[in-house]
Protein backbone atom coordinates (compact mmCIF):
# COMPACT_ATOMS: atom_id res chain seq x y z
CA UNK A 1 0.00 0.00 0.00
CA UNK A 2 1.31 3.43 -0.97
CA UNK A 3 1.38 6.28 1.47
CA UNK A 4 -0.14 9.67 0.56
CA UNK A 5 3.39 11.06 0.35
CA UNK A 6 4.45 8.41 -2.20
CA UNK A 7 1.38 9.10 -4.32
CA UNK A 8 2.03 12.87 -4.17
CA UNK A 9 5.69 12.40 -5.15
CA UNK A 10 4.66 10.15 -8.05
CA UNK A 11 2.11 12.71 -9.21
CA UNK A 12 4.71 15.49 -9.03
CA UNK A 13 7.12 13.40 -11.07
CA UNK A 14 4.46 12.80 -13.74
CA UNK A 15 3.76 16.53 -14.00
CA UNK A 16 7.39 17.59 -14.03
CA UNK A 17 7.07 19.01 -10.53
CA UNK A 18 4.34 21.44 -11.54
CA UNK A 19 1.44 22.29 -9.30
CA UNK A 20 -1.08 19.52 -9.56
CA UNK A 21 -4.05 21.78 -9.18
CA UNK A 22 -6.29 23.63 -6.80
CA UNK A 23 -6.98 20.51 -4.73
CA UNK A 24 -3.69 21.15 -2.96
CA UNK A 25 -4.35 24.83 -2.25
CA UNK A 26 -4.49 25.63 1.43
CA UNK A 27 -7.48 27.94 1.11
CA UNK A 28 -10.13 28.27 -1.55
CA UNK A 29 -9.64 31.14 -3.94
CA UNK A 30 -12.56 33.58 -4.26
CA UNK A 31 -14.94 33.96 -7.16
CA UNK A 32 -13.88 36.30 -9.97
CA UNK A 33 -16.54 37.97 -12.09
CA UNK A 34 -15.26 38.68 -15.60
CA UNK A 35 -16.98 41.19 -17.83
CA UNK A 36 -16.05 40.77 -21.49
CA UNK A 37 -17.20 41.50 -24.99
CA UNK A 38 -19.10 38.46 -26.35
CA UNK A 39 -16.80 38.32 -29.40
CA UNK A 40 -13.43 38.32 -27.61
CA UNK A 41 -11.50 35.01 -27.70
CA UNK A 42 -8.47 36.08 -25.65
CA UNK A 43 -10.76 36.88 -22.72
CA UNK A 44 -11.90 33.24 -22.70
CA UNK A 45 -8.23 32.16 -22.68
CA UNK A 46 -7.60 34.37 -19.64
CA UNK A 47 -10.65 32.88 -17.91
CA UNK A 48 -9.26 29.35 -18.50
CA UNK A 49 -5.92 30.49 -17.01
CA UNK A 50 -7.72 31.63 -13.85
CA UNK A 51 -9.72 28.39 -13.59
CA UNK A 52 -6.53 26.34 -13.93
CA UNK A 53 -5.05 28.38 -11.07
CA UNK A 54 -8.00 27.46 -8.83
CA UNK A 55 -10.32 30.45 -9.13
CA UNK A 56 -14.04 30.03 -9.66
CA UNK A 57 -15.15 32.33 -12.45
CA UNK A 58 -18.40 33.87 -13.59
CA UNK A 59 -18.52 35.49 -17.03
CA UNK A 60 -20.84 38.34 -17.98
CA UNK A 61 -20.89 39.16 -21.69
CA UNK A 62 -21.36 42.89 -22.17
CA UNK A 63 -21.08 44.81 -25.43
CA UNK A 64 -20.66 48.23 -23.76
CA UNK A 65 -17.37 47.55 -22.00
CA UNK A 66 -16.34 51.22 -21.85
CA UNK A 67 -19.28 51.90 -19.52
CA UNK A 68 -18.12 49.05 -17.24
CA UNK A 69 -14.58 50.47 -17.14
CA UNK A 70 -15.92 53.98 -16.46
CA UNK A 71 -18.09 52.71 -13.58
CA UNK A 72 -15.16 50.79 -12.04
CA UNK A 73 -12.81 53.79 -12.50
CA UNK A 74 -10.24 52.05 -14.70
CA UNK A 75 -7.87 54.78 -15.98
CA UNK A 76 -7.96 55.21 -19.77
CA UNK A 77 -4.21 54.56 -20.11
CA UNK A 78 -4.53 51.17 -18.37
CA UNK A 79 -7.51 49.74 -20.24
CA UNK A 80 -7.51 46.41 -22.01
CA UNK A 81 -10.19 44.12 -23.42
CA UNK A 82 -11.84 42.67 -20.29
CA UNK A 83 -12.51 43.81 -16.74
CA UNK A 84 -13.00 41.63 -13.69
CA UNK A 85 -13.77 42.05 -10.03
CA UNK A 86 -12.58 39.92 -7.13
CA UNK A 87 -13.41 40.76 -3.54
CA UNK A 88 -13.15 44.57 -3.47
CA UNK A 89 -10.59 44.82 -6.30
CA UNK A 90 -10.78 45.53 -10.05
CA UNK A 91 -8.63 43.45 -12.40
CA UNK A 92 -8.12 44.96 -15.87
CA UNK A 93 -6.72 42.95 -18.75
CA UNK A 94 -4.43 39.93 -18.86
CA UNK A 95 -3.24 39.95 -15.23
CA UNK A 96 -1.60 36.61 -14.32
CA UNK A 97 -3.27 34.58 -11.57
CA UNK A 98 -0.05 34.78 -9.54
CA UNK A 99 -0.43 38.57 -9.30
CA UNK A 100 -4.09 38.29 -8.28
CA UNK A 101 -3.22 35.82 -5.52
CA UNK A 102 -0.47 38.19 -4.29
CA UNK A 103 -2.94 41.09 -4.35
CA UNK A 104 -5.44 39.12 -2.24
CA UNK A 105 -2.72 38.08 0.23
CA UNK A 106 -1.21 41.57 0.58
CA UNK A 107 -4.46 43.60 0.39
CA UNK A 108 -2.83 46.94 -0.49
CA UNK A 109 -5.00 50.10 -0.39
CA UNK A 110 -5.55 50.29 -4.18
CA UNK A 111 -8.50 50.01 -6.55
CA UNK A 112 -6.97 47.19 -8.55
CA UNK A 113 -4.41 45.82 -10.97
CA UNK A 114 -4.07 46.23 -14.72
CA UNK A 115 -2.04 44.92 -17.62
CA UNK A 116 -2.51 47.65 -20.22
CA UNK A 117 -3.09 46.57 -23.80
CA UNK A 118 -2.72 42.95 -24.80
CA UNK A 119 0.95 41.92 -24.45
CA UNK A 120 2.01 38.77 -26.30
CA UNK A 121 2.74 35.97 -23.84
CA UNK A 122 0.36 37.20 -21.13
CA UNK A 123 -2.36 34.74 -20.02
CA UNK A 124 -4.87 34.41 -22.86
CA UNK A 125 -2.40 36.00 -25.32
CA UNK A 126 0.05 33.11 -25.61
CA UNK A 127 0.33 33.44 -29.40
CA UNK A 128 1.33 30.82 -31.95
CA UNK A 129 4.08 28.27 -31.22
CA UNK A 130 7.50 29.87 -31.50
CA UNK A 131 6.25 33.39 -30.80
CA UNK A 132 8.31 35.49 -28.41
CA UNK A 133 6.62 36.61 -25.20
CA UNK A 134 6.86 40.27 -24.26
CA UNK A 135 7.93 41.54 -20.86
CA UNK A 136 4.98 43.30 -19.27
CA UNK A 137 4.10 45.05 -16.04
CA UNK A 138 1.14 44.50 -13.76
CA UNK A 139 0.32 48.03 -12.65
CA UNK A 140 -1.52 49.07 -9.47
CA UNK A 141 -4.11 51.82 -9.85
CA UNK A 142 -6.09 53.91 -7.40
CA UNK A 143 -4.23 54.77 -4.20
CA UNK A 144 -0.74 53.81 -5.42
CA UNK A 145 -1.70 54.55 -9.01
CA UNK A 146 0.90 53.75 -11.62
CA UNK A 147 3.16 51.69 -9.35
CA UNK A 148 4.49 48.45 -10.83
CA UNK A 149 3.06 45.63 -8.72
CA UNK A 150 4.86 42.78 -10.55
CA UNK A 151 6.81 42.27 -13.79
CA UNK A 152 6.52 39.23 -16.05
CA UNK A 153 8.20 37.87 -19.18
CA UNK A 154 5.37 35.89 -20.70
CA UNK A 155 3.88 34.07 -17.73
CA UNK A 156 7.18 33.92 -15.84
CA UNK A 157 7.59 36.39 -13.00
CA UNK A 158 10.73 38.52 -13.12
XYZ file of C-alpha atoms in Angstrom:
158
model
C 0.000 0.000 0.000
C 1.311 3.432 -0.970
C 1.384 6.285 1.472
C -0.143 9.671 0.562
C 3.389 11.057 0.352
C 4.447 8.405 -2.198
C 1.378 9.103 -4.319
C 2.032 12.869 -4.172
C 5.694 12.402 -5.149
C 4.660 10.154 -8.052
C 2.113 12.714 -9.207
C 4.712 15.491 -9.033
C 7.116 13.395 -11.074
C 4.459 12.803 -13.736
C 3.763 16.535 -14.001
C 7.394 17.587 -14.035
C 7.071 19.008 -10.526
C 4.344 21.443 -11.538
C 1.442 22.288 -9.303
C -1.082 19.517 -9.556
C -4.055 21.780 -9.184
C -6.291 23.630 -6.805
C -6.985 20.513 -4.734
C -3.688 21.147 -2.960
C -4.351 24.826 -2.251
C -4.494 25.629 1.432
C -7.478 27.940 1.110
C -10.127 28.273 -1.552
C -9.640 31.144 -3.944
C -12.555 33.580 -4.256
C -14.939 33.956 -7.159
C -13.880 36.303 -9.965
C -16.544 37.970 -12.090
C -15.257 38.675 -15.604
C -16.978 41.194 -17.833
C -16.051 40.773 -21.489
C -17.201 41.496 -24.992
C -19.099 38.460 -26.352
C -16.802 38.318 -29.398
C -13.433 38.317 -27.611
C -11.504 35.010 -27.695
C -8.470 36.080 -25.654
C -10.760 36.877 -22.717
C -11.895 33.245 -22.695
C -8.234 32.163 -22.679
C -7.595 34.371 -19.644
C -10.648 32.882 -17.913
C -9.264 29.351 -18.499
C -5.916 30.487 -17.015
C -7.723 31.627 -13.845
C -9.720 28.386 -13.589
C -6.535 26.338 -13.930
C -5.051 28.380 -11.065
C -8.001 27.456 -8.832
C -10.321 30.452 -9.127
C -14.044 30.033 -9.662
C -15.154 32.328 -12.448
C -18.401 33.869 -13.592
C -18.523 35.487 -17.027
C -20.843 38.338 -17.981
C -20.885 39.156 -21.688
C -21.364 42.894 -22.172
C -21.077 44.811 -25.432
C -20.663 48.226 -23.759
C -17.367 47.547 -22.001
C -16.338 51.216 -21.846
C -19.283 51.898 -19.524
C -18.118 49.052 -17.244
C -14.578 50.474 -17.141
C -15.915 53.983 -16.461
C -18.088 52.714 -13.585
C -15.163 50.795 -12.038
C -12.810 53.795 -12.501
C -10.241 52.047 -14.702
C -7.872 54.782 -15.983
C -7.958 55.214 -19.774
C -4.212 54.561 -20.114
C -4.528 51.170 -18.365
C -7.509 49.738 -20.241
C -7.510 46.411 -22.012
C -10.191 44.120 -23.423
C -11.838 42.669 -20.292
C -12.507 43.814 -16.742
C -13.003 41.625 -13.685
C -13.771 42.051 -10.026
C -12.577 39.916 -7.134
C -13.415 40.758 -3.541
C -13.146 44.568 -3.474
C -10.592 44.820 -6.304
C -10.784 45.530 -10.048
C -8.633 43.453 -12.403
C -8.120 44.958 -15.868
C -6.720 42.947 -18.753
C -4.434 39.934 -18.858
C -3.242 39.951 -15.230
C -1.604 36.607 -14.323
C -3.272 34.578 -11.570
C -0.054 34.783 -9.536
C -0.428 38.573 -9.305
C -4.094 38.290 -8.282
C -3.215 35.817 -5.521
C -0.471 38.188 -4.287
C -2.945 41.087 -4.347
C -5.435 39.119 -2.236
C -2.724 38.080 0.232
C -1.207 41.573 0.583
C -4.464 43.597 0.395
C -2.831 46.944 -0.495
C -5.000 50.101 -0.395
C -5.547 50.294 -4.179
C -8.498 50.008 -6.549
C -6.966 47.192 -8.551
C -4.405 45.818 -10.969
C -4.069 46.230 -14.719
C -2.045 44.919 -17.621
C -2.514 47.655 -20.220
C -3.090 46.575 -23.797
C -2.725 42.955 -24.805
C 0.951 41.918 -24.448
C 2.013 38.766 -26.295
C 2.736 35.974 -23.836
C 0.363 37.198 -21.130
C -2.363 34.744 -20.022
C -4.868 34.408 -22.862
C -2.401 35.997 -25.316
C 0.049 33.114 -25.613
C 0.332 33.443 -29.398
C 1.330 30.824 -31.945
C 4.082 28.274 -31.221
C 7.501 29.867 -31.502
C 6.249 33.395 -30.801
C 8.311 35.489 -28.412
C 6.616 36.608 -25.198
C 6.862 40.268 -24.261
C 7.934 41.538 -20.862
C 4.976 43.295 -19.271
C 4.102 45.049 -16.041
C 1.143 44.499 -13.757
C 0.315 48.026 -12.650
C -1.519 49.068 -9.472
C -4.108 51.817 -9.855
C -6.087 53.909 -7.397
C -4.225 54.769 -4.203
C -0.735 53.811 -5.420
C -1.703 54.547 -9.014
C 0.896 53.752 -11.616
C 3.162 51.690 -9.346
C 4.492 48.454 -10.831
C 3.060 45.628 -8.723
C 4.863 42.780 -10.553
C 6.805 42.270 -13.789
C 6.520 39.228 -16.050
C 8.200 37.873 -19.184
C 5.369 35.893 -20.696
C 3.882 34.069 -17.727
C 7.180 33.918 -15.838
C 7.587 36.390 -12.997
C 10.733 38.515 -13.117
